[in-house]
mmCIF file of C-alpha atoms in Angstrom:
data_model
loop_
_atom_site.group_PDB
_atom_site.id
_atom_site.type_symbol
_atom_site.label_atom_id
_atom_site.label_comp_id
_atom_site.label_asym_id
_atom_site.label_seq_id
_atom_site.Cartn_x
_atom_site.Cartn_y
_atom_site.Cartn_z
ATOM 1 C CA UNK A 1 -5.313 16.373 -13.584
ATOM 2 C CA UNK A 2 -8.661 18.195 -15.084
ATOM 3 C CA UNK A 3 -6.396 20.822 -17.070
ATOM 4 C CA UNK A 4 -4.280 17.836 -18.932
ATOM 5 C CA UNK A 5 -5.561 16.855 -22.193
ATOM 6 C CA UNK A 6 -7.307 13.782 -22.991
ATOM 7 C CA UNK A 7 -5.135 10.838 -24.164
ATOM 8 C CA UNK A 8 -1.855 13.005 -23.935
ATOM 9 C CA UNK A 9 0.498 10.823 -22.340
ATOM 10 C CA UNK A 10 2.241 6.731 -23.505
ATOM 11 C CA UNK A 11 2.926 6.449 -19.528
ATOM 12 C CA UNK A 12 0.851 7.762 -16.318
ATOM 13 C CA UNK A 13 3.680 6.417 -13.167
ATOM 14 C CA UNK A 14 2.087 6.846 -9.450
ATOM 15 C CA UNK A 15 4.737 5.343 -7.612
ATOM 16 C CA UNK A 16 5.285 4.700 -3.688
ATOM 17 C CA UNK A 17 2.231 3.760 -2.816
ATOM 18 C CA UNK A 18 0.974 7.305 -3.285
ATOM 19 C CA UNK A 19 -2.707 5.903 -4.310
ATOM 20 C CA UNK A 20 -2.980 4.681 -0.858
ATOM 21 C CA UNK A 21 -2.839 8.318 0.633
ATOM 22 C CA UNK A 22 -6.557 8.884 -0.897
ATOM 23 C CA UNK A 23 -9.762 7.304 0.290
ATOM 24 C CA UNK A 24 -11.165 4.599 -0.950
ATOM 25 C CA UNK A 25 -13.556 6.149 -2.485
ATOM 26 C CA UNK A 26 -11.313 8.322 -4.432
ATOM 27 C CA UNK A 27 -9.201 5.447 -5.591
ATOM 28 C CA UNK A 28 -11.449 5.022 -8.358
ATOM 29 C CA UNK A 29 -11.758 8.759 -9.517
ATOM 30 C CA UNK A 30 -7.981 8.393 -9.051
ATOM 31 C CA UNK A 31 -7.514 5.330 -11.769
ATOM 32 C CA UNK A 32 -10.150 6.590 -13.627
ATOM 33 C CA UNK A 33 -8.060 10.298 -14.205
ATOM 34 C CA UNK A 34 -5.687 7.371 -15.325
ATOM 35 C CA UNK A 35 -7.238 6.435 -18.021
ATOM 36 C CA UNK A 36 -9.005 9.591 -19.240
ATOM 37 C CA UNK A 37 -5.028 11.326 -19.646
ATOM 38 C CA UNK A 38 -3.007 7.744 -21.098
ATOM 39 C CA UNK A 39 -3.392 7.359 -24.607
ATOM 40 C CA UNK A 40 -4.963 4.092 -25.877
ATOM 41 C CA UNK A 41 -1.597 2.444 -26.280
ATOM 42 C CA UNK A 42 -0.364 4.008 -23.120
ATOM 43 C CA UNK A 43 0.728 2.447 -19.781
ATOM 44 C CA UNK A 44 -0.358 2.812 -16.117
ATOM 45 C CA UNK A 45 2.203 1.863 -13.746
ATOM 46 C CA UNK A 46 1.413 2.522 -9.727
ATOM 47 C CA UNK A 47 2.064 0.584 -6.550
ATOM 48 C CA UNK A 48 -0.059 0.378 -3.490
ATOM 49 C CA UNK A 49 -0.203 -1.861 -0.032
ATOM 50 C CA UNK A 50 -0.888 -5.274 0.344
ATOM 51 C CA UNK A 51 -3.863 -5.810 2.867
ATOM 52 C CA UNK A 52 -2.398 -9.487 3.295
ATOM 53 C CA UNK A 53 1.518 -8.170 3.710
ATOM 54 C CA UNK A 54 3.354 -7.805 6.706
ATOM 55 C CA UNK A 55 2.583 -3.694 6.912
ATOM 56 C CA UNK A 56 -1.493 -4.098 7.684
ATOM 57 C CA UNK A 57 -1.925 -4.503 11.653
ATOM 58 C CA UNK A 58 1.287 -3.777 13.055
ATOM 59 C CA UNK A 59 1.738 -2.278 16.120
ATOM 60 C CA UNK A 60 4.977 -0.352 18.106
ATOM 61 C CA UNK A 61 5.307 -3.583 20.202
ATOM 62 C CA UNK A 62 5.607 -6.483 17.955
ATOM 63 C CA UNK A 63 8.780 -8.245 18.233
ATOM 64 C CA UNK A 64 8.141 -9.109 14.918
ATOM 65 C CA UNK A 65 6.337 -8.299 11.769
ATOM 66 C CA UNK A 66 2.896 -10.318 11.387
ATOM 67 C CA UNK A 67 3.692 -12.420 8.563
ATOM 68 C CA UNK A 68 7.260 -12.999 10.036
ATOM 69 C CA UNK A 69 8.470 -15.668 12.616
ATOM 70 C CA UNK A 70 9.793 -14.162 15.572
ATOM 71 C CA UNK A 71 13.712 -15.077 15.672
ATOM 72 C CA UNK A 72 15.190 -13.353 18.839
ATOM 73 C CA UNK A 73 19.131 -13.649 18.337
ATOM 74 C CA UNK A 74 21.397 -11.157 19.928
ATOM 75 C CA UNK A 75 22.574 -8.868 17.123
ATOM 76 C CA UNK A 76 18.822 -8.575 17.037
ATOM 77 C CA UNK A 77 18.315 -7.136 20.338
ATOM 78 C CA UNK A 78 21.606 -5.465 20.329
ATOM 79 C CA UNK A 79 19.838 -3.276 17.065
ATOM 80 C CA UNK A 80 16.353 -2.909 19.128
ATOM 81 C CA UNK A 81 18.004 -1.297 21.970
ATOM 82 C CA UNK A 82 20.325 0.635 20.406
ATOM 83 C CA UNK A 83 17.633 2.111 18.199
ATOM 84 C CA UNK A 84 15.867 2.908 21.200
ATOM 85 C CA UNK A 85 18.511 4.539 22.984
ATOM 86 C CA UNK A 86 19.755 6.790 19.896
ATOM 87 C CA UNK A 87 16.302 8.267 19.468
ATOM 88 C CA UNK A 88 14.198 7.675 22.680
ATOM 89 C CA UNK A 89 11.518 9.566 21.551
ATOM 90 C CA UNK A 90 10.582 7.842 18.411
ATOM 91 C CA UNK A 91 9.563 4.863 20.602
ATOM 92 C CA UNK A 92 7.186 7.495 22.286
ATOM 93 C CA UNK A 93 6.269 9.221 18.873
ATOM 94 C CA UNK A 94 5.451 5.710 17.445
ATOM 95 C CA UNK A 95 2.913 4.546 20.498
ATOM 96 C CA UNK A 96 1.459 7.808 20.894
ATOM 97 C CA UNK A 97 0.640 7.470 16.990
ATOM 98 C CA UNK A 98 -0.339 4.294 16.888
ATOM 99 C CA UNK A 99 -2.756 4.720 20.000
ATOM 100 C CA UNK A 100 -4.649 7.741 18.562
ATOM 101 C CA UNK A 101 -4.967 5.793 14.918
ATOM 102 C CA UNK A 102 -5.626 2.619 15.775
ATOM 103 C CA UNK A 103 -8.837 3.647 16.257
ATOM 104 C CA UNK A 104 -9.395 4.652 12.760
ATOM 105 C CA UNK A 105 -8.540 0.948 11.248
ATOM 106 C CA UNK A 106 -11.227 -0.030 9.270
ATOM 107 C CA UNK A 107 -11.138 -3.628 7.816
ATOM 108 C CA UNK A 108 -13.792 -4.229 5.045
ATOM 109 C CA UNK A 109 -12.084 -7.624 3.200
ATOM 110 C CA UNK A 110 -10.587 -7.241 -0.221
ATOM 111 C CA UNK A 111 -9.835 -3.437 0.962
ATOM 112 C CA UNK A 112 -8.529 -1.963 4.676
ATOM 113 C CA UNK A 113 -7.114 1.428 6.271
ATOM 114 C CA UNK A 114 -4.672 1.823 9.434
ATOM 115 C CA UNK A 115 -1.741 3.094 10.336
ATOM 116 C CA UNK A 116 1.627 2.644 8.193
ATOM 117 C CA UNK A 117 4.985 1.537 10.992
ATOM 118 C CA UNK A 118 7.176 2.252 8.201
ATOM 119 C CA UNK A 119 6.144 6.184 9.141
ATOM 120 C CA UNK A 120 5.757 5.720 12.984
ATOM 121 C CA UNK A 121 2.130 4.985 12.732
ATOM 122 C CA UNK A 122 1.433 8.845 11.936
ATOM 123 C CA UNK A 123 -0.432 8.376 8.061
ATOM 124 C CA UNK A 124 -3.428 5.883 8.340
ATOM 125 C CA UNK A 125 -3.010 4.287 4.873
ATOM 126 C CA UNK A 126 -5.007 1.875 2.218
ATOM 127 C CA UNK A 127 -4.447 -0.927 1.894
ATOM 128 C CA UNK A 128 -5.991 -3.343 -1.038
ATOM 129 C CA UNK A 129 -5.862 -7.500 -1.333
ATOM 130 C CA UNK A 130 -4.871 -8.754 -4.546
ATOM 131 C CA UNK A 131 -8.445 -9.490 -5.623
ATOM 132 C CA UNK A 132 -9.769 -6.598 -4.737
ATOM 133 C CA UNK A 133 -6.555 -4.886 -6.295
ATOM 134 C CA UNK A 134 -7.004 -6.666 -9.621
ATOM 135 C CA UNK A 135 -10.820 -5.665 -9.680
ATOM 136 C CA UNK A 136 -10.449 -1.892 -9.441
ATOM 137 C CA UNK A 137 -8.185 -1.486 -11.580
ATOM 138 C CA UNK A 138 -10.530 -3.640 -14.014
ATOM 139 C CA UNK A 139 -13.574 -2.204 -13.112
ATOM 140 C CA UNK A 140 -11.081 1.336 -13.878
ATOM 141 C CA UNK A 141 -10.746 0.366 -17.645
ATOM 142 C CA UNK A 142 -7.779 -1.431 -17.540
ATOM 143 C CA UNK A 143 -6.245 -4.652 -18.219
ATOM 144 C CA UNK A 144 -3.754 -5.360 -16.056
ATOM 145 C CA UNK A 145 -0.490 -6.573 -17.795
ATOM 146 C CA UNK A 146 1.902 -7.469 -14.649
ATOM 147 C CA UNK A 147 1.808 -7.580 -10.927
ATOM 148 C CA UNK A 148 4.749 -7.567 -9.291
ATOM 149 C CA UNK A 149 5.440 -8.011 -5.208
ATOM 150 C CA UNK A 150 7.777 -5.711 -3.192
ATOM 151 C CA UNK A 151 10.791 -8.385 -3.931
ATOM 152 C CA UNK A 152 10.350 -7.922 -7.717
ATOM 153 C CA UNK A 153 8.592 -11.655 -8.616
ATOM 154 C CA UNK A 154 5.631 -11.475 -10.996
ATOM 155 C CA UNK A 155 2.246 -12.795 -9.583
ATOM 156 C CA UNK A 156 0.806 -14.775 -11.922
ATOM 157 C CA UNK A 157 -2.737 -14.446 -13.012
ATOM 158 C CA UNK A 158 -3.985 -17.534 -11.272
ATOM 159 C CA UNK A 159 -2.592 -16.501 -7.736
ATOM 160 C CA UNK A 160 -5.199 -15.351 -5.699
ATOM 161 C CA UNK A 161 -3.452 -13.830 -2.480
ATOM 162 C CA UNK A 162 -0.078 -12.416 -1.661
ATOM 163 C CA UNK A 163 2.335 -12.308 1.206
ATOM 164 C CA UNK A 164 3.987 -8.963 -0.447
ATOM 165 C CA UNK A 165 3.965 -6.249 1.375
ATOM 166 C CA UNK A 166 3.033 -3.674 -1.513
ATOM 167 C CA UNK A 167 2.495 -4.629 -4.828
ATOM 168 C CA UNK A 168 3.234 -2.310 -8.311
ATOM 169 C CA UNK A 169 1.037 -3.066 -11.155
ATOM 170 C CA UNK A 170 1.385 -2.601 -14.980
ATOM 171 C CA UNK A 171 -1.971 -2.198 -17.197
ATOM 172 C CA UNK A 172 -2.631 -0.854 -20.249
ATOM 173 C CA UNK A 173 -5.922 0.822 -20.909
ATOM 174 C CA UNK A 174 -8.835 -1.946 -22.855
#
């Protein structure tokens, strides 16, 4: 983004959960390319992963997700073994990624890494609490306008953690 202007654009849009597919590190020089190229009445718009949602710590042999209640019923099982026998190998795919980045799962508190299901374990992935979420992209510049969860409800200010599984923010530069 070095070779775009200054303040050149009303709306800067990182959506599916692309900002979790850099370090954590680089998150910041990430938001902070945000607000050098959104003009002053601008808007930031990006989503990322929910350290507390049902994505962090899963593994190829849950029955269910983490945050979920396990409810065996027989459509159930009748999808789970059909998967499995329509594409054998991605059950092999999906442990054999898992195993080898499992070991790279880092969990530091407001902010984690590990491997995404959604992609058969292959990506290791960030992912952010809503504290910590709401205090980089502060600490970034902005002030953040919404929060939504994956289902589309606004979080209000006052709510401190998050079952969501990603979340997409709205801020506006201060």
């Amino acid at each position: 983004m070095t070779e775009i202007d200054s303040g050149r654009y009303g709306l800067v849009l990182f959506s599916n959960n692309g900002i979790d597919t850099v370090e954590h590190g680089d998150r910041k020089l990430v938001l902070k390319e945000f607000r050098r190229v959104v003009a002053d009445d601008g808007v930031v718009v990006f989503s990322t992963l929910n350290k507390d949602g049902p994505s962090f710590g899963e593994s190829p042999f849950q029955i269910a997700r983490p945050t979920e209640h396990v409810s065996v019923s027989p459509r159930a099982v009748i999808e789970s073994v059909g998967r499995t026998v329509l594409d054998p190998s991605s059950a092999v795919r999906r442990v054999k990624n898992w195993r080898q980045n499992r070991r790279r799962e880092e969990d530091h508190g407001a902010w984690a890494v590990g491997p995404l299901a959604a992609h058969d374990f292959a990506p290791v992935m960030h992912f952010t609490s809503l504290q910590g979420l709401r205090t980089l992209t502060r600490n970034a510049g902005f002030e953040v306008t919404a929060i939504h969860g994956d289902d589309g409800a606004s979080i209000p200010p006052e709510v401190t953690q998050s079952r969501a599984d990603n979340f997409t923010v709205v801020a506006r530069p201060r």
